[in-house]
Backbone as a printed PyTorch tensor [residue, N CA C, xyz], in Angstrom:
tensor([[[-12.7540,   2.1010,   4.3330],
         [-12.6980,   2.7450,   2.6890],
         [-11.6960,   2.2050,   1.9110]],

        [[-10.8670,   1.0790,   1.9620],
         [-10.1510,   0.5540,   1.1350],
         [-10.8590,  -0.0680,   0.0850]],

        [[-12.1520,  -0.4820,   0.3100],
         [-12.8200,  -1.1460,  -0.5790],
         [-13.1400,  -0.2210,  -1.8840]],

        [[-12.9600,   1.0020,  -1.5430],
         [-13.4980,   1.9820,  -2.6060],
         [-12.3990,   2.4640,  -3.3400]],

        [[-11.2440,   2.2890,  -3.1580],
         [ -9.8230,   2.7820,  -3.7800],
         [ -9.0160,   1.5600,  -4.6050]],

        [[ -9.4660,   1.1220,  -5.7880],
         [ -8.7590,   0.1040,  -6.4480],
         [ -7.3410,   0.5730,  -6.5230]],

        [[ -6.3130,  -0.3420,  -6.8270],
         [ -5.0550,  -0.2400,  -7.2180],
         [ -4.9130,   0.4580,  -8.5060]],

        [[ -4.3370,   1.4280,  -8.5860],
         [ -4.4600,   2.1560,  -9.9320],
         [ -2.9100,   2.5020, -10.5330]],

        [[ -2.8060,   2.8460, -11.7660],
         [ -1.5260,   3.5760, -12.1280],
         [ -1.5440,   4.9960, -11.7900]],

        [[ -0.4240,   5.4350, -11.0870],
         [ -0.2900,   7.0280, -10.7590],
         [ -0.3780,   7.8640, -11.8080]],

        [[ -0.8940,   9.0710, -11.5310],
         [ -1.0740,  10.1710, -12.5010],
         [  0.2450,  10.3500, -12.8980]],

        [[  0.4340,  10.9270, -14.3310],
         [  1.8160,  11.4290, -14.7860],
         [  1.9810,  12.7300, -14.1880]],

        [[  3.2910,  13.2500, -14.0910],
         [  3.6260,  14.3950, -13.7390],
         [  2.5430,  15.6100, -14.8170]],

        [[  2.4590,  15.0740, -15.8770],
         [  1.6510,  16.1030, -16.7460],
         [  0.2170,  16.1910, -16.1870]],

        [[  0.0360,  14.9240, -15.9810],
         [ -1.6290,  15.0680, -15.5130],
         [ -1.6440,  15.8880, -14.1110]],

        [[ -0.7290,  15.7810, -13.1460],
         [ -0.5940,  16.2760, -11.9190],
         [ -0.8290,  17.8250, -12.1900]],

        [[  0.1270,  18.5090, -12.8560],
         [  0.2550,  19.7110, -13.6080],
         [ -0.9040,  20.2950, -14.0890]],

        [[ -1.8470,  19.2740, -14.8810],
         [ -2.9960,  19.7780, -15.4970],
         [ -4.0870,  19.9430, -14.5070]],

        [[ -4.2250,  18.9690, -13.5890],
         [ -5.2450,  18.9090, -12.3940],
         [ -5.0700,  20.0450, -11.6740]],

        [[ -3.7350,  20.3550, -11.0660],
         [ -3.6260,  21.6440, -10.0290],
         [ -3.6460,  22.7350, -10.8040]],

        [[ -3.5310,  22.8650, -12.0060],
         [ -3.5300,  24.0220, -12.7770],
         [ -5.0410,  24.6500, -12.8530]],

        [[ -5.8800,  23.7380, -12.9600],
         [ -7.1880,  23.6770, -12.9550],
         [ -7.8610,  24.2660, -11.6960]],

        [[ -7.3160,  23.4310, -10.6820],
         [ -7.8110,  23.9350,  -9.1470],
         [ -7.3510,  25.1900,  -9.0350]],

        [[ -6.1480,  25.6540,  -9.3410],
         [ -5.6310,  26.8380,  -8.9310],
         [ -6.4090,  27.7120,  -9.4870]],

        [[ -6.3420,  27.8720, -10.9800],
         [ -7.1200,  28.8110, -11.7580],
         [ -8.6670,  29.1310, -10.9730]],

        [[ -9.2800,  27.9430, -10.5700],
         [-10.6000,  28.1130, -10.0360],
         [-10.6520,  29.0590,  -8.9370]],

        [[ -9.6130,  28.2540,  -7.9900],
         [ -9.5530,  29.1250,  -6.6950],
         [ -9.3010,  30.3910,  -6.6960]],

        [[ -8.3600,  30.7670,  -7.7140],
         [ -7.9990,  32.0610,  -7.5940],
         [ -9.0260,  33.3250,  -8.5410]],

        [[ -9.5880,  32.6600,  -9.3480],
         [-10.4260,  33.5440, -10.2540],
         [-11.9440,  33.1110, -10.2160]],

        [[-12.3080,  32.1650,  -9.6940],
         [-13.5150,  31.7500,  -9.5760],
         [-13.9680,  30.9440, -10.9530]],

        [[-15.2370,  30.7470, -10.7460],
         [-15.9850,  29.9400, -11.8080],
         [-15.7810,  30.3870, -13.4300]],

        [[-15.7580,  31.7780, -13.4680],
         [-15.6250,  32.5730, -14.7970],
         [-14.2300,  31.9720, -15.6030]],

        [[-13.1510,  32.1660, -14.6610],
         [-11.8170,  31.8450, -14.9480],
         [-11.7900,  30.4870, -15.9360]],

        [[-12.5900,  29.6890, -15.3120],
         [-12.3520,  28.2840, -15.9990],
         [-13.6020,  27.8000, -16.8350]],

        [[-14.4480,  28.9250, -17.1450],
         [-15.8220,  28.3130, -17.7980],
         [-15.5900,  27.9770, -19.2070]],

        [[-16.0330,  26.7730, -19.4130],
         [-15.7790,  26.2340, -20.6820],
         [-14.6020,  25.2650, -20.9050]],

        [[-13.5770,  25.6280, -19.8500],
         [-12.5690,  24.7790, -20.2850],
         [-12.7370,  23.2280, -20.0340]],

        [[-13.7300,  22.7990, -19.2070],
         [-13.7770,  21.5230, -18.8670],
         [-14.9330,  20.8910, -19.8290]],

        [[-15.6720,  21.5900, -20.6250],
         [-16.6200,  20.9930, -21.5730],
         [-15.8240,  20.0870, -22.3190]],

        [[-16.5870,  18.8570, -22.5900],
         [-16.1260,  17.8990, -23.4600],
         [-14.9490,  17.3700, -23.2850]],

        [[-14.5060,  17.2410, -21.8880],
         [-13.0520,  16.9400, -21.5550],
         [-13.1480,  15.8650, -20.4440]],

        [[-13.3800,  14.6120, -20.6370],
         [-13.4830,  13.6650, -19.5910],
         [-12.2370,  13.3450, -18.8300]],

        [[-11.3200,  13.6630, -19.9500],
         [ -9.7580,  13.0820, -19.1980],
         [ -9.6810,  14.1520, -17.9000]],

        [[-10.1660,  15.6340, -18.0080],
         [ -9.8680,  16.2080, -16.8590],
         [-10.7380,  15.9200, -15.5870]],

        [[-11.8810,  15.3440, -15.9650],
         [-12.6530,  14.9900, -14.9030],
         [-12.0120,  13.7630, -14.1530]],

        [[-11.4130,  12.7150, -14.9650],
         [-10.6650,  11.7330, -14.2830],
         [ -9.4790,  12.1640, -13.5270]],

        [[ -8.8630,  13.0230, -13.9520],
         [ -7.7290,  13.4620, -13.3390],
         [ -8.2650,  14.2860, -11.9390]],

        [[ -9.0450,  15.0350, -12.0390],
         [ -9.3890,  15.6900, -10.8170],
         [-10.2360,  14.5370,  -9.8090]],

        [[-10.7210,  13.6610, -10.3450],
         [-11.1890,  12.4710,  -9.3890],
         [-10.0230,  11.7930,  -8.9630]],

        [[ -9.0350,  11.4420,  -9.5610],
         [ -7.6450,  10.7760,  -8.8490],
         [ -7.3590,  11.8400,  -7.9530]],

        [[ -7.0700,  13.2920,  -8.2950],
         [ -6.5550,  14.2150,  -7.2360],
         [ -7.4590,  13.8770,  -5.8490]],

        [[ -8.6460,  14.0330,  -6.1100],
         [ -9.7260,  14.1710,  -4.8030],
         [ -9.4070,  12.5900,  -4.1990]],

        [[ -9.3850,  11.5420,  -4.7500],
         [ -9.1580,  10.3690,  -3.9230],
         [ -7.9010,  10.6130,  -3.4320]],

        [[ -6.5910,  11.0080,  -3.7140],
         [ -5.4880,  11.3090,  -3.2140],
         [ -5.4620,  12.3430,  -2.1110]],

        [[ -6.3670,  13.2890,  -2.0910],
         [ -6.4700,  14.3050,  -1.0560],
         [ -7.4430,  13.7310,  -0.0240]],

        [[ -8.4440,  13.2110,  -0.4630],
         [ -9.4880,  13.0980,   0.5970],
         [ -9.1390,  11.5110,   1.4070]],

        [[ -8.7300,  10.6610,   0.6630],
         [ -8.6390,   9.2500,   1.4470],
         [ -7.8480,   9.3440,   2.6940]],

        [[ -6.2250,  10.0380,   2.3910],
         [ -5.5360,  10.0530,   3.6240],
         [ -6.2650,  10.7520,   4.9920]],

        [[ -6.9040,  11.5120,   4.4910],
         [ -7.3560,  12.5560,   5.7670],
         [ -8.5060,  11.7350,   6.2930]],

        [[ -9.4440,  11.1030,   5.7830],
         [-10.6850,  10.7110,   6.2530],
         [-10.6040,   9.0360,   6.7390]],

        [[ -9.6920,   8.3530,   6.1620],
         [ -9.8350,   6.8840,   6.3970],
         [ -9.4190,   6.6310,   8.0190]],

        [[ -9.6350,   5.6610,   8.4690],
         [ -9.5350,   5.2950,   9.4150],
         [ -8.1080,   4.8120,  10.0620]],

        [[ -7.2920,   5.3010,  10.9010],
         [ -5.9570,   4.9800,  11.2500],
         [ -5.7130,   4.0730,  11.8200]],

        [[ -5.1680,   3.0680,  11.4550],
         [ -5.0560,   1.7650,  12.1090],
         [ -4.4720,   1.8300,  13.4300]],

        [[ -3.6500,   2.6750,  13.4910],
         [ -2.7830,   2.9370,  14.8540],
         [ -3.3160,   3.5970,  15.9020]],

        [[ -4.4610,   4.4000,  15.5740],
         [ -5.0970,   5.3220,  16.4700],
         [ -6.2010,   4.4250,  17.0870]],

        [[ -6.9050,   4.9280,  18.2820],
         [ -7.9970,   4.3550,  19.0010],
         [ -9.3700,   4.6770,  18.0910]],

        [[ -9.9850,   3.8990,  17.6850],
         [-11.1860,   4.3100,  16.9000],
         [-12.1370,   4.8200,  17.7920]],

        [[-12.9200,   5.7400,  17.2120],
         [-14.1980,   6.3630,  18.1270],
         [-15.3400,   6.7170,  17.0780]],

        [[-16.2830,   6.9190,  17.5760],
         [-17.4180,   7.3560,  16.5970],
         [-17.1940,   8.4900,  15.6280]],

        [[-16.3090,   9.3120,  16.1090],
         [-15.7610,  10.3750,  15.1230],
         [-15.0880,  10.0650,  14.0280]],

        [[-14.1390,   9.2700,  14.1870],
         [-13.4330,   8.4530,  13.1380],
         [-14.0610,   7.7340,  12.2050]],

        [[-15.0460,   6.8620,  12.7960],
         [-16.0960,   6.1140,  11.9200],
         [-16.7110,   6.9020,  11.0560]],

        [[-17.2390,   7.9830,  11.8470],
         [-17.9930,   9.2000,  10.9160],
         [-17.2290,   9.7060,   9.8100]],

        [[-16.1800,  10.2230,  10.0690],
         [-15.3410,  10.8590,   9.0880],
         [-14.8760,   9.5980,   7.9850]],

        [[-14.5010,   8.5660,   8.4230],
         [-14.5830,   7.7630,   7.2610],
         [-15.5210,   7.3050,   6.4990]],

        [[-16.7790,   7.4410,   6.8460],
         [-17.8030,   7.1800,   6.2080],
         [-18.1880,   8.5650,   5.1870]],

        [[-17.8860,   9.7620,   5.9000],
         [-17.7960,  10.9370,   4.8830],
         [-17.1630,  10.7710,   3.9910]],

        [[-15.8640,  10.4480,   4.0300],
         [-14.9760,  10.1200,   2.9780],
         [-15.5070,   9.3210,   2.0810]],

        [[-16.0030,   8.1810,   2.4280],
         [-16.7530,   7.2240,   1.3830],
         [-17.7310,   7.8100,   0.6260]],

        [[-18.6700,   8.3390,   1.2260],
         [-19.6560,   9.0050,   0.6040],
         [-19.3210,   9.9680,  -0.3670]],

        [[-18.4380,  10.9750,  -0.0900],
         [-18.1530,  12.1500,  -0.9250],
         [-17.1850,  11.3920,  -2.1230]],

        [[-16.3820,  10.5710,  -1.9860],
         [-15.6760,   9.9230,  -3.0620],
         [-16.4510,   8.9440,  -4.0590]],

        [[-17.4430,   8.4300,  -3.4720],
         [-18.2890,   7.6280,  -4.0400],
         [-19.3330,   8.6300,  -4.8780]],

        [[-19.6170,   9.8110,  -4.4730],
         [-20.5720,  10.5850,  -5.0560],
         [-19.4850,  11.3130,  -6.4880]],

        [[-18.4510,  11.2820,  -6.0740],
         [-17.5540,  12.0180,  -7.1910],
         [-17.4710,  11.4960,  -8.3050]],

        [[-17.1490,   9.7840,  -7.8920],
         [-17.1180,   8.7870,  -8.9870],
         [-18.1660,   8.7610,  -9.6890]],

        [[-19.4640,   8.7170,  -8.9050],
         [-20.6090,   8.3470,  -9.8250],
         [-20.8440,   9.6620, -10.7590]],

        [[-20.5590,  10.8810, -10.3430],
         [-20.7690,  12.1800, -11.1800],
         [-19.5740,  12.0470, -12.4790]],

        [[-18.5200,  11.5160, -12.1760],
         [-17.2680,  11.5650, -13.2710],
         [-17.8360,  10.5500, -14.1200]],

        [[-18.3410,   9.2390, -13.5240],
         [-18.8560,   8.2660, -14.5690],
         [-20.0020,   8.4490, -15.6660]],

        [[-20.9280,   9.1340, -14.5950],
         [-22.1270,   9.4450, -15.4900],
         [-21.9790,  10.5850, -16.3840]],

        [[-21.2770,  11.8480, -16.1720],
         [-21.0570,  12.7570, -16.6700],
         [-19.7350,  13.4750, -16.9810]],

        [[-19.0360,  12.6730, -17.5050],
         [-17.5440,  13.0820, -17.4730],
         [-17.2910,  14.4120, -18.0020]],

        [[-18.2230,  14.7450, -18.8480],
         [-17.8550,  16.0020, -19.8620],
         [-18.2260,  17.3520, -18.9080]],

        [[-19.0080,  17.2110, -17.8960],
         [-19.6820,  18.3180, -17.0550],
         [-18.9840,  17.9410, -15.7320]],

        [[-18.4230,  17.1020, -15.2950],
         [-18.2580,  16.8090, -13.6640],
         [-16.9180,  17.6550, -13.2120]],

        [[-16.1080,  17.9680, -14.1340],
         [-14.6180,  18.6140, -13.9650],
         [-14.9760,  19.7700, -12.7850]],

        [[-15.6570,  20.7420, -13.2600],
         [-16.0340,  21.8250, -12.4060],
         [-16.4850,  21.5190, -11.0640]],

        [[-17.5550,  20.4330, -10.7690],
         [-18.1370,  20.2010,  -9.5410],
         [-17.0410,  19.4780,  -8.6760]],

        [[-16.1260,  18.4040,  -9.2880],
         [-15.2350,  17.6890,  -8.3850],
         [-14.1270,  18.5970,  -8.2300]],

        [[-13.7310,  19.8050,  -8.9840],
         [-12.7700,  20.7840,  -8.4890],
         [-13.2520,  21.4790,  -7.4150]],

        [[-14.4590,  22.0680,  -7.3380],
         [-15.2290,  22.7760,  -6.4440],
         [-15.0320,  22.0080,  -5.2800]],

        [[-15.3560,  20.8560,  -5.1270],
         [-15.5810,  19.8330,  -3.9670],
         [-14.1650,  19.7980,  -3.4120]],

        [[-13.1370,  19.5900,  -4.2420],
         [-11.7580,  19.6530,  -3.7100],
         [-11.2650,  20.8220,  -2.9040]],

        [[-11.4690,  21.8470,  -3.7440],
         [-11.1350,  23.1710,  -2.8560],
         [-11.8800,  23.3030,  -1.7510]],

        [[-13.2550,  22.8990,  -1.7270],
         [-14.0700,  23.1850,  -0.2150],
         [-13.3470,  22.2560,   0.7100]],

        [[-13.0500,  20.7640,   0.3110],
         [-12.5910,  19.8740,   1.2730],
         [-11.1220,  20.4120,   1.7010]],

        [[-10.2470,  20.7660,   0.8590],
         [ -8.9130,  21.6780,   1.2100],
         [ -9.3350,  22.7430,   2.1070]],

        [[-10.0730,  23.5960,   1.8060],
         [-10.1640,  24.7600,   2.9180],
         [-10.9310,  24.5480,   3.9670]],

        [[-11.6850,  23.5960,   4.1210],
         [-12.6300,  23.2730,   5.4350],
         [-11.9760,  22.2140,   6.2460]],

        [[-11.5640,  21.3140,   5.5280],
         [-11.0000,  19.9190,   6.4190],
         [ -9.6650,  19.9190,   6.7170]],

        [[ -8.7190,  20.3870,   5.7410],
         [ -7.2850,  20.0850,   5.5890],
         [ -6.4490,  21.6480,   5.8210]],

        [[ -7.0400,  22.5190,   6.4380],
         [ -6.0630,  23.9050,   6.3780],
         [ -4.7220,  23.6440,   6.6690]],

        [[ -3.7850,  24.2400,   6.2030],
         [ -2.3130,  23.8440,   6.2800],
         [ -1.8010,  25.1740,   7.1670]],

        [[ -1.4730,  24.9240,   8.3310],
         [ -0.9730,  26.0000,   9.2800],
         [  0.0300,  26.7490,   8.4880]],

        [[  1.0480,  26.0780,   7.7740],
         [  2.1370,  26.9910,   7.1250],
         [  1.5720,  27.8240,   5.7400]],

        [[  0.3790,  27.4130,   5.5340],
         [ -0.2060,  28.0630,   4.3080],
         [ -1.6950,  28.3690,   4.6910]],

        [[ -1.9040,  29.7030,   5.0180],
         [ -2.8980,  30.1050,   5.4600],
         [ -4.0170,  30.2470,   4.3950]],

        [[ -3.6540,  30.5860,   3.0490],
         [ -4.2970,  30.6860,   2.0100],
         [ -4.5770,  29.3120,   1.2170]],

        [[ -5.6640,  29.1210,   0.8030],
         [ -6.1270,  27.7730,   0.3320],
         [ -5.2580,  27.5060,  -0.8040]],

        [[ -5.1440,  28.6060,  -1.7520],
         [ -4.2390,  28.4800,  -2.8780],
         [ -2.7230,  27.9760,  -2.6030]],

        [[ -2.2630,  28.3770,  -1.4700],
         [ -1.0240,  28.1820,  -1.0210],
         [ -1.0110,  26.5370,  -0.4710]],

        [[ -1.9040,  26.4640,  -0.0700],
         [ -2.0360,  24.6000,   0.3020],
         [ -2.0920,  23.8550,  -0.7140]],

        [[ -3.0260,  24.4320,  -2.0110],
         [ -3.1450,  23.4600,  -3.1380],
         [ -1.7180,  23.6600,  -3.8090]],

        [[ -1.0310,  24.5500,  -3.9600],
         [  0.3290,  24.5770,  -4.2180],
         [  1.2090,  23.5890,  -3.6520]],

        [[  1.3090,  23.4980,  -2.3200],
         [  2.0770,  22.5700,  -1.5180],
         [  1.7570,  21.2110,  -1.9870]],

        [[  0.2290,  21.0040,  -1.9260],
         [ -0.2300,  19.6160,  -2.6890],
         [  0.4790,  19.2570,  -3.6300]],

        [[  0.2650,  20.1510,  -4.5690],
         [  0.6600,  19.9000,  -6.2040],
         [  2.3180,  19.6200,  -6.1480]],

        [[  3.1990,  20.2290,  -5.1820],
         [  4.3510,  20.1130,  -5.4560],
         [  4.8120,  18.6680,  -4.8280]],

        [[  4.2900,  18.1610,  -3.6960],
         [  4.2110,  16.8720,  -3.1080],
         [  3.8690,  15.7480,  -4.2210]],

        [[  2.7500,  16.0260,  -4.8890],
         [  2.3670,  15.1890,  -5.8420],
         [  3.2140,  15.0940,  -7.2190]],

        [[  3.7840,  15.9300,  -7.3750],
         [  4.6030,  16.0940,  -8.5230],
         [  6.0200,  15.4470,  -8.2260]],

        [[  6.4730,  15.3990,  -7.0000],
         [  7.6940,  14.8190,  -6.5690],
         [  7.3200,  13.3830,  -6.9650]],

        [[  6.1580,  12.9960,  -6.2200],
         [  5.8020,  11.3590,  -6.4960],
         [  5.8250,  10.9440,  -7.7800]],

        [[  4.9090,  11.6950,  -8.4210],
         [  4.7810,  11.3530,  -9.8550],
         [  6.2300,  11.1900, -10.5920]],

        [[  7.0340,  12.2150, -10.5490],
         [  8.6380,  12.1500, -11.1720],
         [  9.0480,  11.0850, -10.5960]],

        [[  9.1300,  10.7950,  -9.2280],
         [  9.7030,   9.3300,  -8.6750],
         [  9.4010,   8.1760,  -9.6430]],

        [[  7.8720,   8.0540,  -9.6940],
         [  7.3470,   6.8410, -10.1260],
         [  7.5260,   6.8480, -11.6580]],

        [[  7.7780,   7.8590, -12.4180],
         [  7.7890,   7.7490, -13.6710],
         [  9.3130,   7.9200, -14.1520]],

        [[ 10.2590,   8.3130, -13.3520],
         [ 11.5520,   8.0740, -13.9290],
         [ 12.4780,   6.7830, -13.0690]],

        [[ 11.6850,   5.8840, -12.3280],
         [ 12.2590,   4.7980, -11.7790],
         [ 12.2320,   3.9120, -12.9430]],

        [[ 13.4490,   3.1290, -12.9620],
         [ 13.7110,   1.9320, -13.9540],
         [ 12.3210,   0.9900, -13.9570]],

        [[ 11.9220,   0.8030, -15.2500],
         [ 10.6580,  -0.3360, -15.2710],
         [  9.5880,   0.5000, -15.0440]],

        [[  9.6600,   1.8270, -14.9520],
         [  8.2530,   2.8070, -14.5900],
         [  7.0430,   2.7270, -15.5210]],

        [[  6.1700,   2.8340, -14.9700],
         [  4.8410,   2.8820, -15.9610],
         [  5.0440,   4.0490, -17.0940]],

        [[  4.4430,   3.7370, -18.2590],
         [  4.5730,   4.6100, -19.4650],
         [  3.4670,   4.5590, -20.0970]]])
């Protein structure tokens, strides 16, 4: 799967907040809570796509230190297909893709990476947001950081 993830500039803390705010609003209130928010906003689709890559990639990629098996190869390919589909969707219809990408992230979080310390998917999303905010702040506050 590394061939699918080009090197890229990390999301800013503001982008991380915006993406997870959308995800959490959708998770806690359903589609009606975010209806119309993503219309004509390709940046939100981009942010959600980047979050999807950051969430899906580490869970589905082949572990270089583990013994590969058919299941690990299948999981790697599932991650490739999911991210490739989400990228195509964001590229081809950026103004309408945000809701579907967000739902895919929520479904993936609930079904593939449930956190034993956070039984509720919203709690897991909040924990992921906090982790990514720490990373984003570290990247953007370091000397010579991306601006």
